[in-house]
Coordinates of C-alpha atoms and ligand atoms in Angstrom, one line a residue:
M1 CA 138.6 78.7 114.5
K2 CA 136.0 75.9 114.6
V3 CA 132.5 77.1 115.1
A4 CA 129.1 75.4 115.3
V5 CA 125.9 77.2 114.7
A6 CA 122.6 75.9 116.0
G7 CA 119.7 76.9 113.8
T8 CA 119.8 77.6 110.1
G9 CA 117.1 80.2 110.0
Y10 CA 117.8 83.8 108.9
V11 CA 120.1 84.7 111.7
G12 CA 121.9 81.3 112.1
L13 CA 122.5 80.7 108.4
V14 CA 123.7 84.3 107.6
T15 CA 126.0 84.2 110.7
A16 CA 127.4 80.9 109.7
V17 CA 128.1 81.8 106.1
C18 CA 129.7 85.1 107.1
L19 CA 131.9 83.4 109.6
A20 CA 133.0 81.0 106.9
E21 CA 133.6 83.9 104.6
I22 CA 136.1 85.4 107.0
G23 CA 138.0 82.1 107.2
H24 CA 136.5 80.1 110.1
T25 CA 135.5 76.5 109.8
V26 CA 131.7 76.3 110.4
I27 CA 129.3 73.5 111.0
C28 CA 125.6 74.3 110.8
V29 CA 123.1 72.2 112.8
D30 CA 119.4 71.9 112.3
V31 CA 116.6 69.5 113.2
D32 CA 114.9 69.9 109.8
Q33 CA 116.1 67.1 107.5
E34 CA 114.8 68.7 104.3
K35 CA 116.6 72.0 105.1
I36 CA 119.9 70.2 105.8
K37 CA 119.6 68.3 102.6
M38 CA 119.0 71.4 100.7
L39 CA 121.9 73.2 102.3
Q40 CA 124.2 70.2 101.6
S41 CA 123.4 70.6 97.9
L42 CA 124.5 74.2 98.3
K43 CA 121.0 75.7 98.0
S44 CA 119.8 78.3 100.5
P45 CA 116.3 78.0 101.9
I46 CA 116.0 81.8 102.0
Y47 CA 116.8 84.3 99.4
E48 CA 119.5 86.8 100.4
K49 CA 121.9 88.5 98.1
N50 CA 125.4 86.7 98.1
L51 CA 124.3 84.0 100.5
E52 CA 124.4 81.1 98.0
E53 CA 127.4 82.5 96.3
F54 CA 129.3 82.5 99.6
M55 CA 128.0 79.0 100.5
K56 CA 129.6 77.8 97.3
K57 CA 132.7 79.8 97.5
N58 CA 133.5 78.5 101.1
K59 CA 132.1 75.0 100.6
D60 CA 135.4 73.4 101.8
H61 CA 135.0 74.9 105.3
I62 CA 131.2 75.2 105.9
F63 CA 129.2 72.0 106.5
Y64 CA 125.6 71.2 107.4
T65 CA 124.4 68.4 109.6
L66 CA 121.7 66.9 111.8
D67 CA 124.3 65.3 114.0
Y68 CA 124.5 67.9 116.7
K69 CA 126.6 65.8 119.1
K70 CA 129.6 65.6 116.8
A71 CA 129.2 69.3 115.8
Y72 CA 129.0 70.6 119.3
Q73 CA 131.8 68.3 120.6
E74 CA 134.3 69.5 117.9
A75 CA 133.5 73.2 118.0
E76 CA 135.5 75.7 120.1
I77 CA 132.6 78.1 120.0
I78 CA 128.9 77.3 119.7
F79 CA 126.5 79.9 118.4
I80 CA 122.8 79.7 119.2
G81 CA 120.7 81.3 116.4
V82 CA 117.3 79.6 116.9
G83 CA 114.0 81.4 116.9
T84 CA 112.6 83.2 120.0
P85 CA 108.9 83.6 118.9
E86 CA 106.4 85.8 120.6
R87 CA 104.1 84.2 123.1
Y88 CA 100.4 85.2 123.3
D89 CA 101.2 87.8 126.1
G90 CA 104.1 89.4 124.1
S91 CA 106.9 87.7 126.0
A92 CA 109.6 85.8 124.2
N93 CA 109.4 82.0 124.0
L94 CA 112.9 80.6 124.9
D95 CA 112.0 76.9 124.5
Y96 CA 114.2 76.5 121.4
V97 CA 117.2 78.1 123.1
Y98 CA 116.9 75.8 126.1
H99 CA 116.4 72.8 123.9
V100 CA 119.7 73.5 122.1
C101 CA 121.4 74.0 125.6
E102 CA 120.2 70.6 126.7
Q103 CA 121.7 69.1 123.6
I104 CA 124.9 70.9 124.1
K105 CA 125.1 69.7 127.7
G106 CA 124.5 66.2 126.6
S107 CA 127.2 66.4 123.9
V108 CA 130.3 68.2 124.9
T109 CA 133.2 67.0 127.0
A110 CA 135.4 70.1 127.2
D111 CA 134.9 73.7 128.3
K112 CA 133.1 75.8 125.7
T113 CA 132.0 79.4 124.9
I114 CA 128.4 79.6 123.9
V115 CA 127.3 82.6 122.0
I116 CA 123.6 83.7 122.0
K117 CA 122.8 85.4 118.7
S118 CA 119.0 85.0 119.0
T119 CA 117.2 88.1 120.4
V120 CA 116.5 87.2 124.1
P121 CA 115.2 89.2 127.0
I122 CA 117.7 90.9 129.3
G123 CA 119.1 88.4 131.8
T124 CA 118.7 85.4 129.6
N125 CA 122.4 85.0 129.1
D126 CA 122.9 84.8 132.9
E127 CA 120.1 82.2 133.1
V128 CA 121.4 80.2 130.2
E129 CA 124.9 80.1 131.8
K130 CA 123.5 79.0 135.1
F131 CA 121.5 76.3 133.3
L132 CA 124.5 75.0 131.4
N133 CA 126.8 74.9 134.4
K134 CA 124.3 73.2 136.7
E135 CA 125.6 69.8 137.8
S136 CA 128.2 70.0 135.0
K137 CA 131.8 68.8 135.2
I138 CA 132.9 71.2 132.4
H139 CA 132.6 75.0 132.3
F140 CA 130.4 77.0 130.0
S141 CA 130.9 80.7 129.4
V142 CA 128.1 82.5 127.7
A143 CA 128.5 85.5 125.4
S144 CA 125.8 87.8 124.1
N145 CA 126.3 88.8 120.5
P146 CA 123.1 90.4 119.1
E147 CA 122.6 90.8 115.3
F148 CA 121.4 93.9 113.5
L149 CA 120.8 92.5 110.1
A150 CA 117.8 93.5 108.0
Q151 CA 116.1 91.1 105.5
G152 CA 117.2 91.7 101.9
T153 CA 120.7 93.0 103.0
A154 CA 121.5 90.4 105.6
V155 CA 124.9 89.3 104.3
H156 CA 126.1 92.9 103.7
D157 CA 124.7 94.0 107.1
T158 CA 126.8 91.2 108.8
L159 CA 130.1 91.6 107.0
Y160 CA 130.0 95.4 106.8
A161 CA 128.1 95.8 110.1
S162 CA 127.5 99.1 111.7
R163 CA 129.0 97.6 114.8
I164 CA 129.7 94.2 116.5
V165 CA 128.4 94.1 120.0
V166 CA 129.7 91.5 122.3
G167 CA 128.7 91.1 126.0
T168 CA 130.9 88.8 128.2
N169 CA 131.3 88.4 131.9
D170 CA 134.6 86.7 131.9
E171 CA 138.1 87.3 130.4
K172 CA 138.4 84.0 128.6
S173 CA 135.3 84.3 126.5
K174 CA 136.0 88.0 126.0
K175 CA 139.4 87.1 124.4
I176 CA 137.9 84.2 122.3
M177 CA 135.2 86.5 120.9
E178 CA 137.8 89.2 120.0
Q179 CA 139.9 86.6 118.2
L180 CA 136.8 85.3 116.3
Y181 CA 135.8 88.7 115.0
L182 CA 139.3 90.1 114.4
P183 CA 139.1 89.8 110.6
L184 CA 135.9 91.9 110.5
T185 CA 137.6 94.7 112.4
K186 CA 140.2 95.0 109.6
E187 CA 140.2 96.0 106.0
P188 CA 138.1 95.8 103.9
Y189 CA 135.3 95.5 106.6
N190 CA 136.6 97.9 109.4
V191 CA 133.7 97.1 111.6
P192 CA 133.8 98.8 115.1
Y193 CA 134.0 96.2 117.8
L194 CA 132.2 97.0 121.1
S195 CA 132.9 94.9 124.2
M196 CA 130.6 95.3 127.1
N197 CA 128.8 93.5 129.9
R198 CA 126.3 90.8 128.9
R199 CA 123.1 92.6 130.1
S200 CA 124.1 95.8 128.3
A201 CA 124.7 93.8 125.0
E202 CA 121.2 92.2 125.4
M203 CA 119.8 95.6 126.0
V204 CA 121.5 97.2 123.0
K205 CA 119.5 95.0 120.7
Y206 CA 116.1 95.8 122.1
A207 CA 116.9 99.5 122.6
S208 CA 118.1 99.8 118.9
N209 CA 115.1 97.9 117.4
D210 CA 112.6 99.6 119.6
F211 CA 114.0 103.0 118.8
L212 CA 113.8 102.4 115.0
A213 CA 110.2 101.2 115.5
L214 CA 109.5 104.3 117.6
K215 CA 110.8 106.5 114.8
I216 CA 108.4 104.9 112.4
S217 CA 105.4 105.2 114.8
Y218 CA 106.4 108.8 115.5
I219 CA 106.5 109.8 111.9
N220 CA 103.2 107.9 111.2
E221 CA 101.6 109.9 114.0
I222 CA 103.0 113.1 112.6
A223 CA 101.8 112.1 109.1
N224 CA 98.3 111.6 110.4
F225 CA 98.5 115.0 112.0
C226 CA 99.7 116.5 108.7
E227 CA 96.5 115.4 107.1
K228 CA 94.5 117.3 109.8
V229 CA 96.5 120.5 109.3
G230 CA 97.0 120.4 105.6
A231 CA 100.8 119.8 105.6
N232 CA 102.6 117.2 103.4
I233 CA 104.6 114.6 105.3
D234 CA 107.1 114.3 102.4
E235 CA 108.0 117.9 102.7
V236 CA 108.0 117.8 106.5
T237 CA 110.4 114.8 106.7
R238 CA 112.6 116.5 104.0
G239 CA 112.8 119.6 106.2
M240 CA 113.6 117.5 109.3
S241 CA 116.2 115.4 107.6
Y242 CA 118.7 118.2 107.1
D243 CA 119.3 118.2 110.9
S244 CA 122.0 115.6 111.2
R245 CA 120.8 114.8 114.7
I246 CA 117.5 113.5 113.2
G247 CA 118.8 112.1 109.9
N248 CA 116.7 110.8 107.0
Q249 CA 116.3 107.1 107.8
F250 CA 113.3 105.3 109.2
L251 CA 111.2 108.3 108.7
K252 CA 109.1 107.0 105.9
A253 CA 105.4 107.3 106.8
G254 CA 103.2 104.5 105.8
I255 CA 100.8 101.8 106.8
G256 CA 103.0 100.6 109.7
Y257 CA 105.9 98.3 110.3
G258 CA 105.8 94.5 110.2
G259 CA 108.4 91.7 109.9
S260 CA 110.0 89.3 112.3
C261 CA 111.8 91.9 114.5
F262 CA 110.1 95.2 115.3
P263 CA 106.6 93.8 116.3
K264 CA 108.2 91.0 118.4
D265 CA 111.0 93.1 120.0
T266 CA 108.7 96.0 121.0
K267 CA 106.2 93.6 122.6
A268 CA 108.9 91.7 124.4
L269 CA 110.5 94.8 125.9
H270 CA 107.2 96.2 126.9
W271 CA 106.3 92.9 128.6
L272 CA 109.6 92.8 130.4
G273 CA 109.2 96.4 131.6
K274 CA 105.8 95.6 133.0
S275 CA 107.0 92.5 134.7
L276 CA 109.7 94.6 136.4
D277 CA 107.1 97.2 137.4
C278 CA 108.8 99.7 135.0
E279 CA 106.5 100.3 132.1
L280 CA 108.2 101.7 129.0
K281 CA 105.6 104.2 127.9
T282 CA 107.2 105.2 124.6
V283 CA 107.5 101.5 123.6
N284 CA 103.8 101.0 124.5
A285 CA 102.9 104.0 122.4
T286 CA 105.0 102.6 119.5
I287 CA 103.0 99.4 119.6
E288 CA 99.6 101.0 119.9
I289 CA 100.2 103.6 117.1
N290 CA 101.4 100.8 114.8
R291 CA 98.3 98.6 115.6
I292 CA 96.0 101.5 114.6
Q293 CA 98.1 102.6 111.7
K294 CA 97.8 99.2 110.0
L295 CA 94.1 99.8 109.6
K296 CA 94.2 103.4 108.7
L297 CA 93.3 102.9 105.0
A298 CA 90.6 100.4 105.9
Q299 CA 89.0 103.0 108.2
K300 CA 89.1 105.5 105.4
V301 CA 87.5 103.1 103.0
K302 CA 84.7 102.6 105.4
E303 CA 84.0 106.3 105.4
D304 CA 84.1 106.4 101.6
F305 CA 82.1 103.3 101.1
P306 CA 79.6 103.1 104.0
N307 CA 78.2 99.8 102.6
L308 CA 81.1 97.6 101.9
K309 CA 79.2 94.3 101.4
G310 CA 79.6 92.9 97.9
K311 CA 82.2 95.4 96.9
K312 CA 85.3 94.3 95.0
A313 CA 88.8 95.3 96.2
A314 CA 92.4 94.6 95.2
V315 CA 95.3 94.3 97.7
L316 CA 98.6 95.0 96.0
G317 CA 101.6 93.8 97.9
L318 CA 101.5 91.1 100.6
S319 CA 105.0 90.9 102.1
F320 CA 105.9 93.1 105.1
K321 CA 108.4 95.0 102.9
P322 CA 109.7 94.7 99.3
G323 CA 112.5 92.2 98.5
T324 CA 111.2 89.4 100.7
D325 CA 108.4 86.9 100.8
D326 CA 108.2 87.2 104.5
L327 CA 104.6 87.7 105.6
R328 CA 105.1 88.0 109.4
E329 CA 103.0 90.8 110.8
A330 CA 102.6 92.2 107.3
P331 CA 99.9 95.0 107.2
S332 CA 98.3 93.2 104.3
L333 CA 97.1 90.4 106.6
V334 CA 94.9 92.5 108.9
N335 CA 93.6 94.5 106.0
I336 CA 92.5 91.5 104.0
D337 CA 90.8 90.1 107.1
F338 CA 89.1 93.4 107.7
L339 CA 87.8 93.5 104.1
L340 CA 86.6 89.9 104.2
D341 CA 84.8 90.5 107.5
Y342 CA 82.8 93.3 105.8
G343 CA 81.8 91.0 103.0
V344 CA 84.2 92.5 100.4
N345 CA 85.5 90.3 97.5
V346 CA 89.3 90.5 97.6
S347 CA 91.8 89.8 94.9
V348 CA 95.5 90.0 95.8
Y349 CA 98.8 90.5 93.9
D350 CA 102.4 90.2 95.0
P351 CA 105.4 89.7 92.7
V352 CA 107.1 87.2 95.1
A353 CA 104.9 86.2 98.1
L354 CA 101.8 84.9 96.4
D355 CA 102.6 81.2 96.8
K356 CA 103.7 81.6 100.4
F357 CA 100.5 83.5 101.2
K358 CA 98.3 80.9 99.5
S359 CA 99.9 78.1 101.5
S360 CA 99.1 79.6 104.8
Y361 CA 96.0 81.8 104.3
K362 CA 92.8 79.9 104.7
R363 CA 90.1 82.4 103.8
K364 CA 88.7 82.7 100.2
I365 CA 90.4 85.3 98.1
K366 CA 91.4 85.5 94.4
Y367 CA 95.1 85.2 93.7
C368 CA 96.4 87.2 90.7
T369 CA 99.7 87.2 89.0
T370 CA 99.4 90.6 87.4
I371 CA 98.2 94.0 88.8
D372 CA 95.9 94.4 85.7
E373 CA 94.1 91.2 86.7
A374 CA 93.9 92.1 90.4
I375 CA 92.3 95.5 89.9
Q376 CA 89.9 94.4 87.1
D377 CA 86.4 95.8 87.9
C378 CA 87.4 96.7 91.4
D379 CA 85.6 99.4 93.4
F380 CA 88.9 100.3 95.2
A381 CA 92.5 99.1 95.6
F382 CA 95.0 99.1 98.4
I383 CA 98.8 99.4 98.1
M384 CA 100.4 97.6 101.0
T385 CA 104.0 97.0 99.9
E386 CA 106.2 99.3 97.7
W387 CA 107.4 96.7 95.3
K388 CA 109.1 98.2 92.2
E389 CA 106.4 96.5 90.0
I390 CA 103.7 98.4 92.0
K391 CA 105.5 101.7 92.3
E392 CA 106.1 101.8 88.5
Y393 CA 102.7 100.6 87.5
D394 CA 101.0 103.1 85.2
L395 CA 98.5 105.2 87.2
N396 CA 96.2 105.5 84.1
H397 CA 95.6 101.7 84.3
Y398 CA 93.7 102.1 87.6
R399 CA 91.2 104.3 85.7
K400 CA 91.2 101.9 82.7
Y401 CA 90.6 98.6 84.5
M402 CA 88.8 99.5 87.7
K403 CA 85.0 100.0 88.1
T404 CA 85.8 103.1 90.1
P405 CA 89.4 104.2 90.4
F406 CA 89.8 104.7 94.2
L407 CA 93.4 104.0 95.1
Y408 CA 94.5 103.9 98.8
D409 CA 98.2 103.9 98.9
G410 CA 99.8 102.8 102.2
R411 CA 103.3 103.4 101.0
N412 CA 103.1 106.8 99.2
C413 CA 104.3 105.3 95.9
Y414 CA 102.9 108.1 93.7
S415 CA 103.1 111.9 93.8
I416 CA 99.8 113.8 94.4
E417 CA 100.3 115.6 91.1
A418 CA 100.6 112.3 89.1
A419 CA 97.5 111.0 90.7
K420 CA 95.6 114.2 89.9
K421 CA 96.8 114.0 86.3
A422 CA 95.6 110.4 85.9
K423 CA 92.2 111.5 87.2
I424 CA 92.0 108.8 89.9
K425 CA 90.7 109.2 93.5
Y426 CA 94.0 108.9 95.4
Y427 CA 94.4 108.7 99.1
S428 CA 97.9 108.3 100.7
I429 CA 99.5 108.7 104.1
G430 CA 100.1 112.2 105.5
R431 CA 99.6 114.1 102.3
P432 CA 96.7 116.2 101.0
S433 CA 94.3 114.0 98.8
Ligands
UDX501 C1 114.7 95.3 111.2 C2 116.0 96.1 111.5 O1 116.2 97.1 110.4 C3 117.2 95.3 111.7 O2 118.3 96.1 112.1 C4 116.9 94.2 112.8 O3 118.0 93.4 113.1 C5 115.7 93.4 112.4 O4 114.6 94.3 112.2 P1 113.7 94.1 109.0 O5 112.6 93.7 109.9 O6 114.3 93.1 108.1 O7 114.9 94.6 109.9 O8 113.2 95.3 108.1 P2 113.3 96.9 108.0 O9 113.8 97.2 106.7 O10 113.9 97.5 109.1 O11 111.7 97.3 108.0 C6 110.8 96.9 109.0 C7 109.4 97.4 108.8 O12 109.4 98.8 109.0 C8 108.9 97.2 107.4 O13 107.5 96.8 107.5 C9 109.0 98.6 106.7 O14 108.0 98.7 105.7 C10 108.8 99.5 107.9 N1 109.4 100.8 107.7 C11 110.8 100.9 107.7 C12 108.6 101.9 107.6 O15 107.4 101.9 107.6 N2 109.2 103.2 107.5 C13 110.5 103.3 107.4 O16 111.0 104.5 107.3 C14 111.3 102.2 107.5

């Protein structure tokens, strides 16, 4: 089938490449000239395993263009995968989605199925369909098709998805979507295909992401409690995980979740609930616990070093999780701000995200390309991201290079025994120090 994809960000590009991989002819549209040029030379603006490889492999049936008119006109199906950033009040900003809809309206001359991949508040698909069909001679059907990909495993998460969720309100687009995804429901992918109404599909996305975020906040709260009662969160989660109803995923206690989805999607659903006079209390608690959790180590440092002014600290790991240079809502950001506000001299290290951080962060800190350099003469160090380089760093080096070896580990990278053996002052999350 002929598919156009509006937006070549994470969601748009991965969707496009995967649709090409299963045999469809895909044309990607973006307003960013540099990005399109880069894609045309078969380079991906983001790093994702297999992405560039599949761009090259399918280059005879995946194209990149600024010319949205032609792309939308020729496509049978148009995917919208543009950003829906968070507004100041937590609601989702749909300006980019509507901008694409206006362009679609001004371009096409035959009936079309429009698929919304971007995460949008419940009811948006209905609104978009109304908007597209208003004073229009042709008919638009809108389908909701949320994505569940995680950064770092995006291509695999799309091709070997846990499920494909498609919400439609009319038979025609229901059939078209079934046909589009047919190859993914067969060998070797065997992805379950779930057809439902549009509002349910929109809700599946929020309910799934917010549940995962809730799991993290829940285990972080339990971890904090473990510290009070002398239990060890690693042992507690191990004990819990043998119950298959609980499972062992998304129960890793730490310094809180970040990224482009959980923070935004929890706030958006909470905002929507409030606006409908139906507050989602568990979602609110998830957000609040995460906000406090991000500064847990900073609060501990304040207890251990009542006078922080002039102290030297290292922050190890900047990205919101390993395997990406994405800094959105990363716990490192609020912690660095906290330390600078208290007059601490901060050096930072990250194996991948250093340049990206440098280009957007305006306050004065020292950028280091090795952990040895970052912790040199420091009074204390924070671990914010569990990069392999950080997890495998020799604990003895903290004692060797730091002024005083106080290590605050937000990702529980080391065992308590190993820290004791290395004779460093080690404080982690939910475990006895
Ligand atoms: C997430 C969802 O996993 C994905 O399905 C959705 O489509 C988009 O949001 P992503 O944001 O890429 O994906 O990262 P993920 O691996 O889920 O981690 C999110 C955050 O939670 C990270 O900051 C991570 O450190 C944190 N996390 C995750 C924990 O603190 N503990 C855990 O047990 C798991």
